[in-house]
Coordinates of C-alpha atoms and ligand atoms in Angstrom, one line a residue:
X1 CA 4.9 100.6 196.0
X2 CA 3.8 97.5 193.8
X3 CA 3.1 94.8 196.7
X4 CA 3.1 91.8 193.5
X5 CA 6.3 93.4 191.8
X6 CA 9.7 91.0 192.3
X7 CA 11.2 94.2 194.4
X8 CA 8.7 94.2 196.9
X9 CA 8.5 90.8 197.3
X10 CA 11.9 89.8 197.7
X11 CA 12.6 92.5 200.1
X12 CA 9.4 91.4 202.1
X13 CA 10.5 87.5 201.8
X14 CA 14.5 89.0 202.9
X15 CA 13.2 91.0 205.6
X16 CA 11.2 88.3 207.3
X17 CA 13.4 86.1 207.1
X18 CA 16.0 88.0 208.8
X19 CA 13.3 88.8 211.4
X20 CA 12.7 85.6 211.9
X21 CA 16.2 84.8 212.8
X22 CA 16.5 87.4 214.7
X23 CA 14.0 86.4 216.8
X24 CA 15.2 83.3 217.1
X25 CA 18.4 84.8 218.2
X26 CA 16.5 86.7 220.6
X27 CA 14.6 83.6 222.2
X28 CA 18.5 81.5 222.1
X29 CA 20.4 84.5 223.9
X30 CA 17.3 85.1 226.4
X31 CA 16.7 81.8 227.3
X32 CA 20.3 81.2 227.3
X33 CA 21.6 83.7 229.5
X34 CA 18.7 83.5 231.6
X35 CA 19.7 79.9 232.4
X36 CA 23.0 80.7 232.7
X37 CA 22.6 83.2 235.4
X38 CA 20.1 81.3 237.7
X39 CA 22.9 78.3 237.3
X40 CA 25.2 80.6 238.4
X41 CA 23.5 82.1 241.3
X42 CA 22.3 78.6 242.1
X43 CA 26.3 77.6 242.5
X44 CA 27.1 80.9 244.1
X45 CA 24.5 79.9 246.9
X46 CA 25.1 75.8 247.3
X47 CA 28.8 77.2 247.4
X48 CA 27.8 79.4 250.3
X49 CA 25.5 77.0 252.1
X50 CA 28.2 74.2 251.8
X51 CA 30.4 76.4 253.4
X52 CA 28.6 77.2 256.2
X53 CA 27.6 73.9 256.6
X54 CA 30.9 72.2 256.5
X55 CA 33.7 75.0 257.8
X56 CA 31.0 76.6 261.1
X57 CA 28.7 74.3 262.1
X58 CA 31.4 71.4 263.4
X59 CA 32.9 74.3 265.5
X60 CA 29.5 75.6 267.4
X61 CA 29.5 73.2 270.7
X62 CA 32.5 74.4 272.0
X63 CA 31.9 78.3 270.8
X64 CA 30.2 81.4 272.9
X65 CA 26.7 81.9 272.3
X66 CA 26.4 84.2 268.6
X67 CA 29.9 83.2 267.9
X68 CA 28.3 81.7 264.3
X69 CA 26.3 85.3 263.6
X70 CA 29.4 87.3 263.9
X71 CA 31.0 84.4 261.7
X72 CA 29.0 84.1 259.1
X73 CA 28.0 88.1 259.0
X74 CA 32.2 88.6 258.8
X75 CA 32.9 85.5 256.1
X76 CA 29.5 86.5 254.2
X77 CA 28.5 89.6 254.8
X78 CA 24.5 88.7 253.5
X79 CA 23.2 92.3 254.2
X80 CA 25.4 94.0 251.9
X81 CA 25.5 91.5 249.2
X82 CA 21.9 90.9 249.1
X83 CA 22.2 87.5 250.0
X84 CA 19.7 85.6 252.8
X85 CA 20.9 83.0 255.0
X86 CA 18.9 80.9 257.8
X87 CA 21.1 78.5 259.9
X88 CA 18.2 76.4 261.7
X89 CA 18.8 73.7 264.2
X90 CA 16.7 69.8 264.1
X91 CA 14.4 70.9 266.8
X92 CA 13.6 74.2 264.4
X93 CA 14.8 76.7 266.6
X94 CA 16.6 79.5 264.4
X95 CA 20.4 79.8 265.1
X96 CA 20.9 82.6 262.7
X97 CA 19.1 84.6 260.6
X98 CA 20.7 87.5 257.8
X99 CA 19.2 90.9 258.3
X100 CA 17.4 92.7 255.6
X101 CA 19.3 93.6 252.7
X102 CA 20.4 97.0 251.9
X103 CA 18.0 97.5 249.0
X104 CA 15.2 96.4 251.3
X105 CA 13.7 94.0 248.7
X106 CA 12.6 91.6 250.3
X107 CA 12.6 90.5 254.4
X108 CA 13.9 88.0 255.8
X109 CA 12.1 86.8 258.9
X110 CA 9.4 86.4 255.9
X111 CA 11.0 84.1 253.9
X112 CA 8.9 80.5 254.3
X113 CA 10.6 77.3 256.2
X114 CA 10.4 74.8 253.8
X115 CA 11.2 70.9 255.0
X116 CA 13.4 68.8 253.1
X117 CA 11.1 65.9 253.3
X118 CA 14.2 63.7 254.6
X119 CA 16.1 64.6 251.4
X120 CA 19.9 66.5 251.2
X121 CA 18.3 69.6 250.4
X122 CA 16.3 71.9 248.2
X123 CA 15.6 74.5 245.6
X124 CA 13.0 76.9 245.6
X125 CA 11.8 80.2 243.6
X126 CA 9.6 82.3 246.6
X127 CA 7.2 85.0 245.6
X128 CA 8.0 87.5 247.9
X129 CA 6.0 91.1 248.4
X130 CA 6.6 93.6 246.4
X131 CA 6.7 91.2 243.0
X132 CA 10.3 90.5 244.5
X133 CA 11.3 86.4 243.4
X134 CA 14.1 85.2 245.7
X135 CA 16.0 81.7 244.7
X136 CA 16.5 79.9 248.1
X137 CA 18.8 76.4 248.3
X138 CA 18.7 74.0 251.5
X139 CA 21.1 72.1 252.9
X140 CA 21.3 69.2 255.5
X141 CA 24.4 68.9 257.5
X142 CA 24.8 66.7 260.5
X143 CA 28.1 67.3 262.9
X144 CA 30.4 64.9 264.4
X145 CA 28.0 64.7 267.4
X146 CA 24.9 63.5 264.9
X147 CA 23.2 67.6 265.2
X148 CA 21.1 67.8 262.2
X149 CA 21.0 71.1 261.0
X150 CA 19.2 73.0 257.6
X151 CA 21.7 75.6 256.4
X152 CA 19.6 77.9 253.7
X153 CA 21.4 80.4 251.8
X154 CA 18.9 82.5 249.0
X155 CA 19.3 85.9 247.0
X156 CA 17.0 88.0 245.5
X157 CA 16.5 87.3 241.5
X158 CA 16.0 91.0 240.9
X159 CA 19.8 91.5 239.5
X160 CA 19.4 88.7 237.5
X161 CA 16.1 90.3 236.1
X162 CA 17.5 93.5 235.5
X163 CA 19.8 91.6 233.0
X164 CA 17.3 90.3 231.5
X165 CA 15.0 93.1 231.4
X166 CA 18.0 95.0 229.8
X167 CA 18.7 91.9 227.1
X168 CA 14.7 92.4 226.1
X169 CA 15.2 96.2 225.8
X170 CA 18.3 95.9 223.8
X171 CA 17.0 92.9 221.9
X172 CA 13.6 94.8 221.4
X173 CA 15.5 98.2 219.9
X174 CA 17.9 96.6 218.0
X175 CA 16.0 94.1 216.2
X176 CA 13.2 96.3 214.6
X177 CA 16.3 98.4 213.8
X178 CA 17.8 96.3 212.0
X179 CA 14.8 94.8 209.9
X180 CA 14.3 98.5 208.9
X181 CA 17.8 98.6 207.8
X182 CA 17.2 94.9 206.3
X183 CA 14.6 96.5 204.5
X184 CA 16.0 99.7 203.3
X185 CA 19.0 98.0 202.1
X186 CA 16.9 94.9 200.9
X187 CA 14.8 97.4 198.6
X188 CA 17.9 99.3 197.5
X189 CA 19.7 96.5 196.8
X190 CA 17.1 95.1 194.5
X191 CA 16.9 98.3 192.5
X192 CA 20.3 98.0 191.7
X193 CA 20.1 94.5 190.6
X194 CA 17.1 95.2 188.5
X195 CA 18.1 97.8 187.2
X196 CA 19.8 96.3 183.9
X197 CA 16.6 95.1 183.8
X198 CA 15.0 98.1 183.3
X199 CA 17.7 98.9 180.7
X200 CA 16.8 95.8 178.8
X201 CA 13.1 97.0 178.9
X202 CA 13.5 100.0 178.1
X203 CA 15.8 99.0 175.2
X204 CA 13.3 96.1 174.1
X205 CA 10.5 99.1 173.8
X206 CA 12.5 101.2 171.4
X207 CA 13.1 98.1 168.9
X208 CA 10.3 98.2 166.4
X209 CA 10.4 96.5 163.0
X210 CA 12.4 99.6 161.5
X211 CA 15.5 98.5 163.5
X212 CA 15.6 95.1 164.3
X213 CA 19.5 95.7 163.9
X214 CA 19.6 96.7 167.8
X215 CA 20.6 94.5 170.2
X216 CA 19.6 94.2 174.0
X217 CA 22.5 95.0 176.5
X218 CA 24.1 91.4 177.8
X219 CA 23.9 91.3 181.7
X220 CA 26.9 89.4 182.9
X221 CA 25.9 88.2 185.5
X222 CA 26.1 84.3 184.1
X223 CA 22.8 83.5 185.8
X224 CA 19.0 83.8 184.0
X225 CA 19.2 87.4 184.1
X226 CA 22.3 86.8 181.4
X227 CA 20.4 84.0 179.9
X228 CA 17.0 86.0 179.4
X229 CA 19.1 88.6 177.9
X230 CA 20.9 86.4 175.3
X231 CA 17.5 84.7 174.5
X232 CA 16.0 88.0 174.0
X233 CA 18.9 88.6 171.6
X234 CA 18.7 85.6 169.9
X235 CA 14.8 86.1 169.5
X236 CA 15.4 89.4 168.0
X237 CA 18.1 88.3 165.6
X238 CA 15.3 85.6 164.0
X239 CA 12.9 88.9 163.9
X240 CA 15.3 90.7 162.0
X241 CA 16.1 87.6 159.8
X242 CA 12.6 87.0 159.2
X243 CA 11.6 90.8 158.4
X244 CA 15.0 90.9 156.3
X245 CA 13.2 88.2 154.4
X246 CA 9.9 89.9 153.7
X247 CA 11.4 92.9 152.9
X248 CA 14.1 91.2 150.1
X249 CA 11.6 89.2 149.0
X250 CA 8.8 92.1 148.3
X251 CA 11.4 94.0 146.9
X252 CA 12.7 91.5 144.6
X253 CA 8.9 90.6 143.4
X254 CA 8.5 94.5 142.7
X255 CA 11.6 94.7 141.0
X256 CA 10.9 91.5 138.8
X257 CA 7.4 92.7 138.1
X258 CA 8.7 96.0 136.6
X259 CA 10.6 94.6 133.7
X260 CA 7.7 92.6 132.3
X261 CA 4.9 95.6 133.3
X262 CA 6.8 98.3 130.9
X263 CA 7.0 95.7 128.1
X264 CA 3.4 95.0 128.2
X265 CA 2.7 99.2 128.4
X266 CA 4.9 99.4 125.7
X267 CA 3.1 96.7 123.6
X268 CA -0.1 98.0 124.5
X269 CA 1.0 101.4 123.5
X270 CA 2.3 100.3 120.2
X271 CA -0.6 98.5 119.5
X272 CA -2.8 101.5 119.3
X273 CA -0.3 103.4 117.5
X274 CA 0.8 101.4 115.2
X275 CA -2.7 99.6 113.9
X276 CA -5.4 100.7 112.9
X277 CA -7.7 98.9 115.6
X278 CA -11.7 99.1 115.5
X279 CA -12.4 101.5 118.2
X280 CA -14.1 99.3 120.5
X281 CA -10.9 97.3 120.9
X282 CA -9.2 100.9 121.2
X283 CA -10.8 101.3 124.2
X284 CA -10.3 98.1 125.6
X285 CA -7.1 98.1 125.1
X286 CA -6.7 101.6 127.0
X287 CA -8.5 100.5 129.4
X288 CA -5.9 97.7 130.0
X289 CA -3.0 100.2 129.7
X290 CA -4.5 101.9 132.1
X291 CA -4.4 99.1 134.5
X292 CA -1.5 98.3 133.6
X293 CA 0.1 101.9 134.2
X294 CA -1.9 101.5 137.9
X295 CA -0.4 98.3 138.5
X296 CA 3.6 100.0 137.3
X297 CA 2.6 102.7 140.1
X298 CA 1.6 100.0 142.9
X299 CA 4.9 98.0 141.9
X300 CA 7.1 101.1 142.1
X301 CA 5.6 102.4 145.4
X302 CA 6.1 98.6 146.8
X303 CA 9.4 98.5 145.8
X304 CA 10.3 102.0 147.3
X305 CA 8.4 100.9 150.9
X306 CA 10.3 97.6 150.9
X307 CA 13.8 98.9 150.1
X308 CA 13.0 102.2 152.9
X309 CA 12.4 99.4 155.2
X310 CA 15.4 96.9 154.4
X311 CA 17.1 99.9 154.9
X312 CA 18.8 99.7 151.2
X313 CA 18.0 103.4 150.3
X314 CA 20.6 106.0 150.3
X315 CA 19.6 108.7 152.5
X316 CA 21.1 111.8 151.1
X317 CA 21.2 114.0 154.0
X318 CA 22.1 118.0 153.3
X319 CA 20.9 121.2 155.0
X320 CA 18.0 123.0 153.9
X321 CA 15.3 125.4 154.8
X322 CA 12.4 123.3 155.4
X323 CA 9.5 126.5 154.8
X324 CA 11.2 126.9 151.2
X325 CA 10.6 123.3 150.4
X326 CA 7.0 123.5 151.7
X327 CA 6.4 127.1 149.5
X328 CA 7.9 125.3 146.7
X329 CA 6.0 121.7 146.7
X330 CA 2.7 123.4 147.0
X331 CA 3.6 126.1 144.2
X332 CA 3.5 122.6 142.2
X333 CA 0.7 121.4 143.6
X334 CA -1.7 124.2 143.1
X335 CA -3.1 123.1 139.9
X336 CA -4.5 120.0 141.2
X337 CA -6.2 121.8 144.3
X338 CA -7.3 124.4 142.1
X339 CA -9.0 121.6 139.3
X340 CA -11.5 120.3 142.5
X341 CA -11.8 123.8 143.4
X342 CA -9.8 124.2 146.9
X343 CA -8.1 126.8 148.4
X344 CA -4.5 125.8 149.1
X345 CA -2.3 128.2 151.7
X346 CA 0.9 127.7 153.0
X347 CA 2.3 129.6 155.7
X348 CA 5.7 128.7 156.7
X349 CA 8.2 130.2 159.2
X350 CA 11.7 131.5 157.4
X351 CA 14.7 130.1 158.4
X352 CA 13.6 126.6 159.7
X353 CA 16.4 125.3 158.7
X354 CA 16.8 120.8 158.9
X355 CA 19.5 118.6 158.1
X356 CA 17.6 115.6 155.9
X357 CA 17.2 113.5 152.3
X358 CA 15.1 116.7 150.3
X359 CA 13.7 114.5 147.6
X360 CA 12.2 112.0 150.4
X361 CA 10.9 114.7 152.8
X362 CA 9.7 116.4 149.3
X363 CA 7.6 112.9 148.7
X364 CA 6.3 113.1 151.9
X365 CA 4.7 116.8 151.6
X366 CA 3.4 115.8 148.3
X367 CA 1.7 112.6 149.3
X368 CA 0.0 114.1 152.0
X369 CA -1.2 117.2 150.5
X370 CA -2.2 114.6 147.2
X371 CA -4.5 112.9 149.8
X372 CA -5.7 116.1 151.4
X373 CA -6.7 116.9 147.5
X374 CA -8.1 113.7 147.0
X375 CA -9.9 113.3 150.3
X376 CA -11.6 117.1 150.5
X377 CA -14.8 117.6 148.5
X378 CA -14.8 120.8 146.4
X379 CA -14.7 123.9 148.3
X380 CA -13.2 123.1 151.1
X381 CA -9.3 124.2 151.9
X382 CA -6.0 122.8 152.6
X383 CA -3.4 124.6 154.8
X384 CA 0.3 123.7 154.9
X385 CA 2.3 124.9 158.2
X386 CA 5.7 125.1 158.5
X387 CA 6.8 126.1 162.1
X388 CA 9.7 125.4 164.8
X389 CA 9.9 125.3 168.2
X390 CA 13.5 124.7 170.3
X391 CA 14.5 121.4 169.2
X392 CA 12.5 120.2 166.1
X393 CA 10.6 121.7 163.5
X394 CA 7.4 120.9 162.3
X395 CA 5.4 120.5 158.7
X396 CA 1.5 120.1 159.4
X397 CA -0.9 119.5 156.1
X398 CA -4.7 120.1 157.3
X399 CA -8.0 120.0 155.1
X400 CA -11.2 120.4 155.9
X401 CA -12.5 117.3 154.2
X402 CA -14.3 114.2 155.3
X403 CA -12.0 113.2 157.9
X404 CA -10.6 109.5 159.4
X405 CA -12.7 107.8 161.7
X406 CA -11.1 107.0 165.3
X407 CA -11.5 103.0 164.2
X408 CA -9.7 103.8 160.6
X409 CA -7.1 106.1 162.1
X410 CA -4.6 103.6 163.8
X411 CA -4.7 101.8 160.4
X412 CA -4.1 104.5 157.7
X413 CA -0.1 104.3 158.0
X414 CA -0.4 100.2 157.1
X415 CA 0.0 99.2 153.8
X416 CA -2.7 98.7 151.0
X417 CA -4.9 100.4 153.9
X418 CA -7.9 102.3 152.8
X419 CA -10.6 103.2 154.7
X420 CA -13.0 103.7 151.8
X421 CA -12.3 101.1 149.0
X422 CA -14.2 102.4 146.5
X423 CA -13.5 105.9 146.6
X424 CA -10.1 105.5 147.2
X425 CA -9.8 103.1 144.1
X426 CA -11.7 106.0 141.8
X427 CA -8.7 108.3 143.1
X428 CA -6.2 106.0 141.9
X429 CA -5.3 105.4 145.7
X430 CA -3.6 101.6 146.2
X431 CA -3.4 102.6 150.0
X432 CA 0.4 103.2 150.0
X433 CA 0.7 106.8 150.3
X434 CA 0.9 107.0 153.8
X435 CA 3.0 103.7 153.9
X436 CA 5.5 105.7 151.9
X437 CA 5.2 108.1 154.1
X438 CA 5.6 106.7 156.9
X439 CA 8.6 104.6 156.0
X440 CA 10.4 108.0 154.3
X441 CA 9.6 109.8 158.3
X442 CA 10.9 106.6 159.8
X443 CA 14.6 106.3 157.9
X444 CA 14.8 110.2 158.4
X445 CA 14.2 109.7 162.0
X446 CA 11.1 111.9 161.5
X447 CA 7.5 111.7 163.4
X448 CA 4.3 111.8 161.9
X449 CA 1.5 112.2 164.1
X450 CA -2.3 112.7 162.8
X451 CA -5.3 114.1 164.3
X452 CA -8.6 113.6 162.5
X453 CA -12.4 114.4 163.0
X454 CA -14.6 112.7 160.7
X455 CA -16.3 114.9 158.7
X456 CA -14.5 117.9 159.8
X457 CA -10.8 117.4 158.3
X458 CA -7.3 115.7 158.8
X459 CA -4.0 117.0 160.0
X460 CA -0.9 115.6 159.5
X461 CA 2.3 116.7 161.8
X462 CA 5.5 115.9 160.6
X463 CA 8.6 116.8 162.9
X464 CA 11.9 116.6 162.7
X465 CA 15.6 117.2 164.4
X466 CA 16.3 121.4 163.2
X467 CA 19.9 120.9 162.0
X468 CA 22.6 121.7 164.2
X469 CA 22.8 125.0 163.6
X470 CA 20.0 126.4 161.8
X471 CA 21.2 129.6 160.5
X472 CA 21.3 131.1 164.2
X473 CA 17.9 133.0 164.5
X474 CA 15.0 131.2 166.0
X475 CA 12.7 130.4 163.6
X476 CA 9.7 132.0 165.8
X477 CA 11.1 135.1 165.5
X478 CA 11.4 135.5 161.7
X479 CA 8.1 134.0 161.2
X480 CA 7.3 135.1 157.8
X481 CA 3.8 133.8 156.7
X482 CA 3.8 133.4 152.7
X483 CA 0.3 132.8 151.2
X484 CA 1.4 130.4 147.9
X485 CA -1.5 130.0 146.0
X486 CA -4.8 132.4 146.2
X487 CA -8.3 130.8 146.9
X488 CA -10.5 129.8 145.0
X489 CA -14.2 129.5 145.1
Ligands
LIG501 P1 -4.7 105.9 149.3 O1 -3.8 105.7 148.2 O2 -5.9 105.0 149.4 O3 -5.0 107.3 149.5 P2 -3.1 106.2 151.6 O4 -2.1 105.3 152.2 O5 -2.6 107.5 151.1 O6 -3.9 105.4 150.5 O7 -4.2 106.5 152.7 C1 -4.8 105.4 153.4 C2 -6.2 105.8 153.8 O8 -6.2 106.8 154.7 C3 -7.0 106.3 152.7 O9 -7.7 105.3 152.0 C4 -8.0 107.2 153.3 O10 -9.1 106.5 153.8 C5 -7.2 107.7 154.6 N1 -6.7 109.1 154.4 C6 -5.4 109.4 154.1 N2 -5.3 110.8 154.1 C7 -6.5 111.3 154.3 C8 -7.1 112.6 154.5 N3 -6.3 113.7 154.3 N4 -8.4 112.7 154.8 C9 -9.1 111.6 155.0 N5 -8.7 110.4 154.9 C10 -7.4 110.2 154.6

């Protein structure tokens, strides 16, 4: 869990919050019921003590002696509910006292006098043992015959506690419950809502220069979610535009460049054929038709990249066994591995069978065994393997020449790239084979991965989609390795 990513904070933020009010809650209800209650019992006992007072105590003169404790025990029954009541007379002598209650918790005869001061009455909490509180009122009542007495009617708080205990317990289970809950949902909610977010991501990560014609899903959720979406859109719309405009406009240069380059090959051409030139300017002038024919081959290859990327190539797509193209392209090739002296073999699976544009996937095998020629010194050997495994099939061209460097390597695919100017110029290389390449791999929704060593060799991986159905047999199986071309030392 990422504690700085959006998720967890919002759930964090959602979840104390909700504990918060909760709490809150909590502290309301508590203090709330808690008040209620002791106003209650407070009522419930100035009820009782006015009662006494104003219904019993005018009638004691002319009554037997314990006339009022068999009174007030009938009316009130203290012992049984709990309840404490002390009738005292002015001179303080006790003219009734409850017995203990039936829970035992608390005593009676212990219960402090407390004096009014001269006032109406009281109201007192008493601490009694056993951590028992008891909630005590006083009243003052004088008879018709001007008999002062202090009527005090009190009941233990424990009921009232219990409720209270009971709140804290329910409170205390059910809140952290339903925080976890809070927080469960909270977290699961989020996902859900981000979640078209991760869509957009993920779509934004598979939109590369090759196709800018994608779009980002719209979220409609009218808020900045939907917003950041659109934008995103928009954003990648001006990409394409702008990339569209590269692409036409190194297309059209190329194209406009080719007219003029053949016209001055052809000049050049007739020149030497048709005069007779002194043989100094001869080889000038080859020398400049040889520029020239250079220049027709970096204007041709510039115009094939930028069309592969603007997407304006036909792709000609047919099924075909990829080992026969392989065996066939470096049958053609062997002459110009066997000229610097390299062994060329080519060892391809039968039946590896793709669905793709041949001539392109043919340029591709040739412009990387051309630069396996180019970059291998005498001696050394180039291998072509054409294999398949369940889902795509593979073309891999390895030498054993000098190599890429790890700096150079994530740089080779880029155009007019070359690691090693000068040698690369003496090869006739303009450094946009591998651009080729790579475009061709990219409109056939082909990969091209390379490893390199420096100084040891290059390989070049090239897989594809197999086709469909490709001719039934796994490939593995009828692995039949043909040798094309025979070494040479
Ligand atoms: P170039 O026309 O210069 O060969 P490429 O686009 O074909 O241009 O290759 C770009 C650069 O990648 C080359 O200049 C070279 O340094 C490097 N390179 C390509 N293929 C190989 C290879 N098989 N072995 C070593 N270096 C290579």
């Amino acid at each position: 869990m990422n504690p700085r990513s959006l998720r967890f904070r919002m759930t964090a933020w959602y979840a104390g919050l909700l504990a918060s009010a909760l709490l809150l809650f909590g502290v309301f209800v508590y203090a709330g019921l808690e008040r209620y209650l002791d106003f209650s019992l407070q009522k419930t006992l100035t009820e009782q003590s006015r009662s006494i007072g104003t219904q019993l105590l005018a009638s004691i003169p002319s009554k037997r002696p314990g006339w009022l404790a068999s009174e007030i025990n009938e009316a009130y029954a203290p012992d049984v509910n709990g309840h404490f009541i002390r009738v005292t007379g002015a001179d303080g002598e006790i003219l009734y006292l409850s017995g203990p209650p039936k829970d035992n918790s608390f005593d009676p005869s212990r219960v402090p006098s407390f004096t009014t001061n001269g006032k109406e009455g009281y109201l007192k909490h008493f601490g009694m043992a056993g951590g028992h509180r008891l909630l005590v009122t006083g009243m003052v009542f004088t008879n018709p015959d001007g008999k002062r007495f202090l009527v005090e009617s009190g009941a233990a708080y424990d009921p009232i506690e219990n409720i209270l205990h009971g709140l804290l317990v329910t409170l205390g289970i059910y809140m952290p419950l339903a925080v976890s809950l809070a927080i469960v949902g909270g977290y699961w909610l989020m996902r859900r809502s981000l979640r078209p977010v991760d869509e957009i991501t993920k779509r934004a990560q598979g939109i590369t220069s090759t196709n800018l014609s994608e779009r980002l899903p719209i979220i409609k959720t009218g808020d900045e979610l939907e917003r950041l979406s659109t934008a995103l859109n928009h954003m990648i719309a001006r990409l394409d535009d702008a990339f569209q405009h590269i692409n036409r406009f190194s297309a059209d240069a190329s194209h406009e460049l080719r007219t003029p380059l053949t016209i001055l090959q052809l000049e050049l051409e007739g020149m030497i054929q048709h005069y007779r030139l002194d043989p100094e300017l001869v080889d000038q002038i080859g020398s400049a038709l040889e520029e020239t024919h250079r220049l027709s081959r970096i204007v041709e290859n510039l115009l094939v990249i930028s069309r592969l990327d603007a997407g304006e190539v036909h792709i000609e797509k047919m099924k075909f066994d990829l080992g026969e193209l392989a065996v066939s392209t470096v049958d053609q090739m062997k002459l110009l591995a066997e000229e610097k002296l390299l062994s060329m073999q080519c060892h391809a699976a039968g039946g590896v069978y793709i669905e793709a544009d041949q001539a392109r996937l043919k340029q591709v095998i040739v412009n990387l065994i051309d630069n396996a020629i180019k970059y291998t010194p005498p001696g050394g050997g180039i291998n072509i393997d054409v294999g398949a495994n369940q889902h795509s099939a593979t073309v891999e061209v390895s030498d054993s020449g000098v190599g890429i460097s790890a700096e150079v390597l994530p740089h080779v695919f880029e155009r007019f790239y070359r690691a090693d100017k000068a040698r690369s110029r003496d090869s006739g290389g303009a450094g946009l084979g591998l651009a080729i390449v790579k475009a061709i791999c990219t409109a056939l929704g082909a990969e091209i991965r390379i490893t390199s060593t420096e100084g040891l060799g290059s390989r070049f991986i090239v897989s594809l989609p197999l086709a469909p159905s490709h001719g039934g047999e796994s490939p593995n199986t009828t692995k039949v390795p043909i040798t094309v071309s025979e070494e040479r030392s």
